[in-house]
Amino acid sequence: MIAYILRRLAQSVLVMLVVALVSFSLFRYVGDPVATMMGQEASVADREALRERLGLNDPVIVQFGTFIVRAAQGNFGVSYRLQQPVLELILSRLPATLELALISGGIAFVFGVALGVYTALNRRGWLSNVIMTTSLIGVSLPTFLIGVLLIWIFAVELQWLPSFGRGETVDIGPWRTGLLTASGRASLVLPAITLGLYQMTLIMRLVRAEMLEVLRTDYIKFARARGLPNRMVNFGHALKNTLVPVITITGLQLGSIIAFAIITETVFQWPGVGALFINSVQFVDVPVMAAYLMLIALIFVLINLIVDLLYYAVDPRLRVDRAGARH
Amino acid sequence: MTLGFMRSGRLRRTTAALLASAALALTLVPAEAKTLRWARVGDALTLDPHSANEGPTSTLLHHIYETLVTRANDGSLEPGLATEWSIHPDDPSVWVFKLREGVKFHDGADFTAEDVVFSMERVRKESSDFKGLHSAVVGAEVVDNYTVHIKMSGPSPLYVQNLTNFFIMDKGWAEANGVETPQDFKAGEEKYTVRNTNGTGPYTLVSRDPEVRTVLALNPNHWAQPPQVTEIIYTPIKEAATRVAALLSGEVDFVQDVPVQDISRLEQTAGVKVTTGPENRSIFFAYDMGSDTLKSVSTGDNPFKKAEVREAFALALDRDAIMKVVMRGQSQPSGVAMPPFVNGWTEALHAYGDPDYDKAKGLLAEAGYPDGFSVDFHCPNDRYLNDEAICQAYVGMLGRIGVKANLVSQSRTIHFPAIQNREVDFYLLGWGVPTFDSAYVFDFLVHSQEDARGGWNGSRYNNPEVDAMIKSLATETDLEKRNATIAAIWDKVQADRVLLAVHNQLLAYAVKDGISLDVHPENQPKMTTVTFD
């Protein structure tokens, strides 16, 4: 058990190092930060001097080494663009992204399960058909377009909800939240729906398929034969067995919601890490890009590590397989 | 001394003073608090006044800090913290500035000549992004509390034009907070000035959340007549559709970067007003006309060396079509690569002819390319208004004369270094002229590469005679003679077809009905000039 955990941890560290190296090599093709950092009057000598000061003349492997050593100490340098410490910038933006991701994940889960169950139980109902067709449109429209459409309908035409930003926020220690103010909650609605729509459809279709599968099984038939009421059979027996894979998938999707919040954050000017990253790419703000990619990699690595360890703890067959493989 | 702008500066000052006192007498009614919610595409990068020479940064800082001279909407200079400026009668290499009296910094400290001298030292430091504008300065000295002498390395008759973004800091405050130098990235630490300010400007900083919201409040102790806007809430909104939606939904009052394709629709929307005006920026094509061979050309030599080819490229350019189709009427086609604000601009240079594809084809054949040739055409896609679409349109036009231009469309972060490193044969570039004088165009785009000059001369144009004329502009104090030299250089540049001008950019500001704000040629609108109906 301990050997397995240690091996898994070592793999995770290796993955992080590889991500750092790959992203670092990629930055060379994004462009030259000096070009965006200096005014057009800067002379060739000025540019060269700045490049020297930023350490951009060092070989990539040296820059990478410096980055890793500093990163291990929690020092990600100073943003070229906003001139503030990168770690502080990212930490100050992280609450916005996490709140958006959790709320949209929550919406996706609740509505996904509810609609999934409904369409499974009323397979031939007209409303089910409408839901299934609409969900197809929702999946095939790009996030950007969905966001702009929602802004158009609910912010410009109806003027119910704000079109951009996070509204009023309240600081609770280092955590800046928008959930405690009315304008903060109103600002959250449209971006959360935009971000959660795809996940919701995914969950809905998964629940529906699993549910239909379960409803065909023998123990459901026996339950019905025993004369149990429909509600008990559907929710007590069928749904319970449906939810195991759904929860696993939802957990794994949370990572991608955080990672792919970039487009939603850009459309709604949501002040999260995704918007920070996009602005940094256009400015070739290497310290911020590097730190952001490391953060996203860390989130994925951690989620996968936890999932693997949980499986290991839950499923005894894994342990048997491993033991068998050693012989 | 016969400097025209000096006299006009004094005249305007007197008028302004008269108007101000008249207005003061009339407006004894207490001003009501008016908030202006202002959105544009990007945020200021920093609040350090000497750290980033970048448009949005300077625009925001102009509300908090002040400069010795400021730029009016017509491009002329107006008094700021300096009330008078002139070249020293006995020494043409010394500029004399008379400072405004009774001005206070936001923290209550008095503004004196010492602060100007300190700021001049700071802006010339290694880590300053503005040092290029002050490279001719030897040093500044305090003459008395309200007089400063700036010593130049030689006569610099137009130096005052470089001061419109030179922000004045308080010496005592800077020393107390250890910010005698602008942000240095090598040091890896954050400067106090990145988030804190102490200027003399009409607004004080209330709160700053980078890329989210910056709030400014009226400075009640400011020397000028109080503006109508008493509070500014500045929010960057990156996405064009969201920015426009925020205006339509009433969440912001003023959108600065209106996308070209939205202008006509916004003009027809009730409750919204769009003001357009020329920007001080010219868009042009350029090609390597100096090298013997080119990297990307199919013929093995350099067609751009031949005058016929350059003429053919000019004849193939249909500026009116680009204005109508690509820019939807929102541009000012021009035959010369400078906007009308710039000293040296004339109607004759600005004029351009119709395209003539047959003649262009004939010229290509004459030059030895009857079947045309192919060449890589480099274009930015995130810098100028519709930059990539302009290039695409020109690719089609070149196709009509048998030239196959392979469009290489890239981010500015790759495009600009490629031009500076002389890696491209044929490209699009835009050029603003902050000094409002042709010398600025010549120094960077026409002069051969030498020290600080010629940094953006991707044409590899190298004409010693022109170089000598360009150099003479820097120190020539006889303005008539100087303007004659400028005209002579432009004639040569146009005859040699060094830069193929396309158009001058227009700016569009969209505001809620009931608000008036004029377009500023450098896209630096001042909220002090906003009026409410």
PDB file of C-alpha atoms in Angstrom, chain B residues 7-118:
ATOM      1  CA  ARG B   7       3.290  82.262 -29.059  1.00  0.00           C
ATOM      2  CA  SER B   8       0.080  80.361 -29.604  1.00  0.00           C
ATOM      3  CA  GLY B   9       0.632  78.647 -26.251  1.00  0.00           C
ATOM      4  CA  ARG B  10       0.765  81.985 -24.436  1.00  0.00           C
ATOM      5  CA  LEU B  11      -2.239  83.289 -26.251  1.00  0.00           C
ATOM      6  CA  ARG B  12      -4.292  80.254 -25.416  1.00  0.00           C
ATOM      7  CA  ARG B  13      -3.261  80.468 -21.798  1.00  0.00           C
ATOM      8  CA  THR B  14      -4.536  84.019 -21.485  1.00  0.00           C
ATOM      9  CA  THR B  15      -7.832  83.093 -23.072  1.00  0.00           C
ATOM     10  CA  ALA B  16      -8.136  80.049 -20.852  1.00  0.00           C
ATOM     11  CA  ALA B  17      -7.467  82.117 -17.752  1.00  0.00           C
ATOM     12  CA  LEU B  18     -10.115  84.642 -18.748  1.00  0.00           C
ATOM     13  CA  LEU B  19     -12.627  81.945 -19.482  1.00  0.00           C
ATOM     14  CA  ALA B  20     -11.824  80.185 -16.240  1.00  0.00           C
ATOM     15  CA  SER B  21     -12.405  83.255 -14.101  1.00  0.00           C
ATOM     16  CA  ALA B  22     -15.624  84.036 -15.964  1.00  0.00           C
ATOM     17  CA  ALA B  23     -16.834  80.485 -15.504  1.00  0.00           C
ATOM     18  CA  LEU B  24     -15.925  80.553 -11.819  1.00  0.00           C
ATOM     19  CA  ALA B  25     -18.034  83.626 -11.315  1.00  0.00           C
ATOM     20  CA  LEU B  26     -20.961  81.961 -13.030  1.00  0.00           C
ATOM     21  CA  THR B  27     -20.791  78.546 -11.352  1.00  0.00           C
ATOM     22  CA  LEU B  28     -21.087  79.292  -7.692  1.00  0.00           C
ATOM     23  CA  VAL B  29     -23.864  76.707  -7.510  1.00  0.00           C
ATOM     24  CA  PRO B  30     -22.419  73.597  -5.838  1.00  0.00           C
ATOM     25  CA  ALA B  31     -21.539  70.975  -8.425  1.00  0.00           C
ATOM     26  CA  GLU B  32     -23.560  67.810  -8.187  1.00  0.00           C
ATOM     27  CA  ALA B  33     -21.703  64.507  -7.987  1.00  0.00           C
ATOM     28  CA  LYS B  34     -21.512  62.838 -11.368  1.00  0.00           C
ATOM     29  CA  THR B  35     -19.990  59.442 -11.893  1.00  0.00           C
ATOM     30  CA  LEU B  36     -18.624  58.351 -15.251  1.00  0.00           C
ATOM     31  CA  ARG B  37     -18.309  54.618 -15.841  1.00  0.00           C
ATOM     32  CA  TRP B  38     -15.622  54.117 -18.436  1.00  0.00           C
ATOM     33  CA  ALA B  39     -14.777  50.871 -20.248  1.00  0.00           C
ATOM     34  CA  ARG B  40     -12.033  50.098 -22.708  1.00  0.00           C
ATOM     35  CA  VAL B  41     -10.334  46.992 -23.972  1.00  0.00           C
ATOM     36  CA  GLY B  42      -7.300  46.875 -21.702  1.00  0.00           C
ATOM     37  CA  ASP B  43      -6.252  48.091 -18.286  1.00  0.00           C
ATOM     38  CA  ALA B  44      -3.327  50.296 -17.417  1.00  0.00           C
ATOM     39  CA  LEU B  45      -0.347  48.033 -16.846  1.00  0.00           C
ATOM     40  CA  THR B  46       0.967  49.867 -13.815  1.00  0.00           C
ATOM     41  CA  LEU B  47       0.472  53.100 -11.912  1.00  0.00           C
ATOM     42  CA  ASP B  48       4.186  53.861 -11.929  1.00  0.00           C
ATOM     43  CA  PRO B  49       4.400  56.968 -14.114  1.00  0.00           C
ATOM     44  CA  HIS B  50       7.740  56.128 -15.767  1.00  0.00           C
ATOM     45  CA  SER B  51       7.593  52.379 -16.095  1.00  0.00           C
ATOM     46  CA  ALA B  52       5.473  51.564 -19.157  1.00  0.00           C
ATOM     47  CA  ASN B  53       5.290  53.721 -22.271  1.00  0.00           C
ATOM     48  CA  GLU B  54       1.937  52.330 -23.335  1.00  0.00           C
ATOM     49  CA  GLY B  55      -1.276  54.050 -24.417  1.00  0.00           C
ATOM     50  CA  PRO B  56      -3.859  52.868 -21.852  1.00  0.00           C
ATOM     51  CA  THR B  57      -1.344  53.277 -19.017  1.00  0.00           C
ATOM     52  CA  SER B  58      -0.606  56.892 -19.906  1.00  0.00           C
ATOM     53  CA  THR B  59      -4.293  57.631 -20.466  1.00  0.00           C
ATOM     54  CA  LEU B  60      -5.234  56.584 -16.938  1.00  0.00           C
ATOM     55  CA  LEU B  61      -2.182  58.240 -15.388  1.00  0.00           C
ATOM     56  CA  HIS B  62      -3.057  61.578 -17.010  1.00  0.00           C
ATOM     57  CA  HIS B  63      -5.954  61.749 -14.565  1.00  0.00           C
ATOM     58  CA  ILE B  64      -3.779  61.257 -11.501  1.00  0.00           C
ATOM     59  CA  TYR B  65      -0.415  62.724 -12.476  1.00  0.00           C
ATOM     60  CA  GLU B  66       0.273  65.773 -14.585  1.00  0.00           C
ATOM     61  CA  THR B  67       2.782  66.748 -17.211  1.00  0.00           C
ATOM     62  CA  LEU B  68       4.522  70.050 -17.886  1.00  0.00           C
ATOM     63  CA  VAL B  69       2.643  70.424 -21.168  1.00  0.00           C
ATOM     64  CA  THR B  70      -0.444  68.615 -22.445  1.00  0.00           C
ATOM     65  CA  ARG B  71      -1.814  67.803 -25.866  1.00  0.00           C
ATOM     66  CA  ALA B  72      -5.148  69.343 -26.910  1.00  0.00           C
ATOM     67  CA  ASN B  73      -7.607  67.547 -29.152  1.00  0.00           C
ATOM     68  CA  ASP B  74      -6.315  69.435 -32.198  1.00  0.00           C
ATOM     69  CA  GLY B  75      -2.783  68.234 -31.482  1.00  0.00           C
ATOM     70  CA  SER B  76      -1.432  71.541 -30.186  1.00  0.00           C
ATOM     71  CA  LEU B  77       0.419  71.957 -26.902  1.00  0.00           C
ATOM     72  CA  GLU B  78      -1.281  73.445 -23.872  1.00  0.00           C
ATOM     73  CA  PRO B  79       0.153  74.532 -20.526  1.00  0.00           C
ATOM     74  CA  GLY B  80       0.047  71.931 -17.787  1.00  0.00           C
ATOM     75  CA  LEU B  81       2.300  72.164 -14.766  1.00  0.00           C
ATOM     76  CA  ALA B  82       4.425  74.568 -16.815  1.00  0.00           C
ATOM     77  CA  THR B  83       2.806  77.861 -17.680  1.00  0.00           C
ATOM     78  CA  GLU B  84       5.520  79.003 -20.082  1.00  0.00           C
ATOM     79  CA  TRP B  85       8.336  77.331 -21.931  1.00  0.00           C
ATOM     80  CA  SER B  86      11.004  78.711 -24.201  1.00  0.00           C
ATOM     81  CA  ILE B  87      14.514  78.163 -25.418  1.00  0.00           C
ATOM     82  CA  HIS B  88      17.050  80.116 -23.369  1.00  0.00           C
ATOM     83  CA  PRO B  89      17.835  83.377 -25.212  1.00  0.00           C
ATOM     84  CA  ASP B  90      21.603  83.003 -24.648  1.00  0.00           C
ATOM     85  CA  ASP B  91      21.977  79.269 -25.042  1.00  0.00           C
ATOM     86  CA  PRO B  92      19.953  77.381 -27.700  1.00  0.00           C
ATOM     87  CA  SER B  93      20.665  74.072 -25.979  1.00  0.00           C
ATOM     88  CA  VAL B  94      18.789  75.037 -22.793  1.00  0.00           C
ATOM     89  CA  TRP B  95      15.030  74.835 -22.351  1.00  0.00           C
ATOM     90  CA  VAL B  96      13.465  77.128 -19.736  1.00  0.00           C
ATOM     91  CA  PHE B  97      10.249  76.118 -17.979  1.00  0.00           C
ATOM     92  CA  LYS B  98       8.215  78.447 -15.773  1.00  0.00           C
ATOM     93  CA  LEU B  99       6.144  76.366 -13.373  1.00  0.00           C
ATOM     94  CA  ARG B 100       2.637  76.862 -12.115  1.00  0.00           C
ATOM     95  CA  GLU B 101       2.540  78.239  -8.578  1.00  0.00           C
ATOM     96  CA  GLY B 102       0.311  77.084  -5.760  1.00  0.00           C
ATOM     97  CA  VAL B 103      -0.001  73.511  -7.014  1.00  0.00           C
ATOM     98  CA  LYS B 104      -0.150  70.757  -4.408  1.00  0.00           C
ATOM     99  CA  PHE B 105       0.354  67.018  -4.604  1.00  0.00           C
ATOM    100  CA  HIS B 106      -2.471  64.798  -3.386  1.00  0.00           C
ATOM    101  CA  ASP B 107      -0.719  64.286  -0.048  1.00  0.00           C
ATOM    102  CA  GLY B 108      -0.523  68.054   0.479  1.00  0.00           C
ATOM    103  CA  ALA B 109       3.131  68.601  -0.450  1.00  0.00           C
ATOM    104  CA  ASP B 110       3.958  71.677  -2.526  1.00  0.00           C
ATOM    105  CA  PHE B 111       4.901  71.257  -6.165  1.00  0.00           C
ATOM    106  CA  THR B 112       8.230  72.945  -6.874  1.00  0.00           C
ATOM    107  CA  ALA B 113      11.107  72.924  -9.344  1.00  0.00           C
ATOM    108  CA  GLU B 114      12.834  70.236  -7.256  1.00  0.00           C
ATOM    109  CA  ASP B 115      10.083  67.762  -8.153  1.00  0.00           C
ATOM    110  CA  VAL B 116      10.577  68.430 -11.861  1.00  0.00           C
ATOM    111  CA  VAL B 117      14.323  67.892 -11.597  1.00  0.00           C
ATOM    112  CA  PHE B 118      13.786  64.704  -9.593  1.00  0.00           C
TER     113      PHE B 118
END
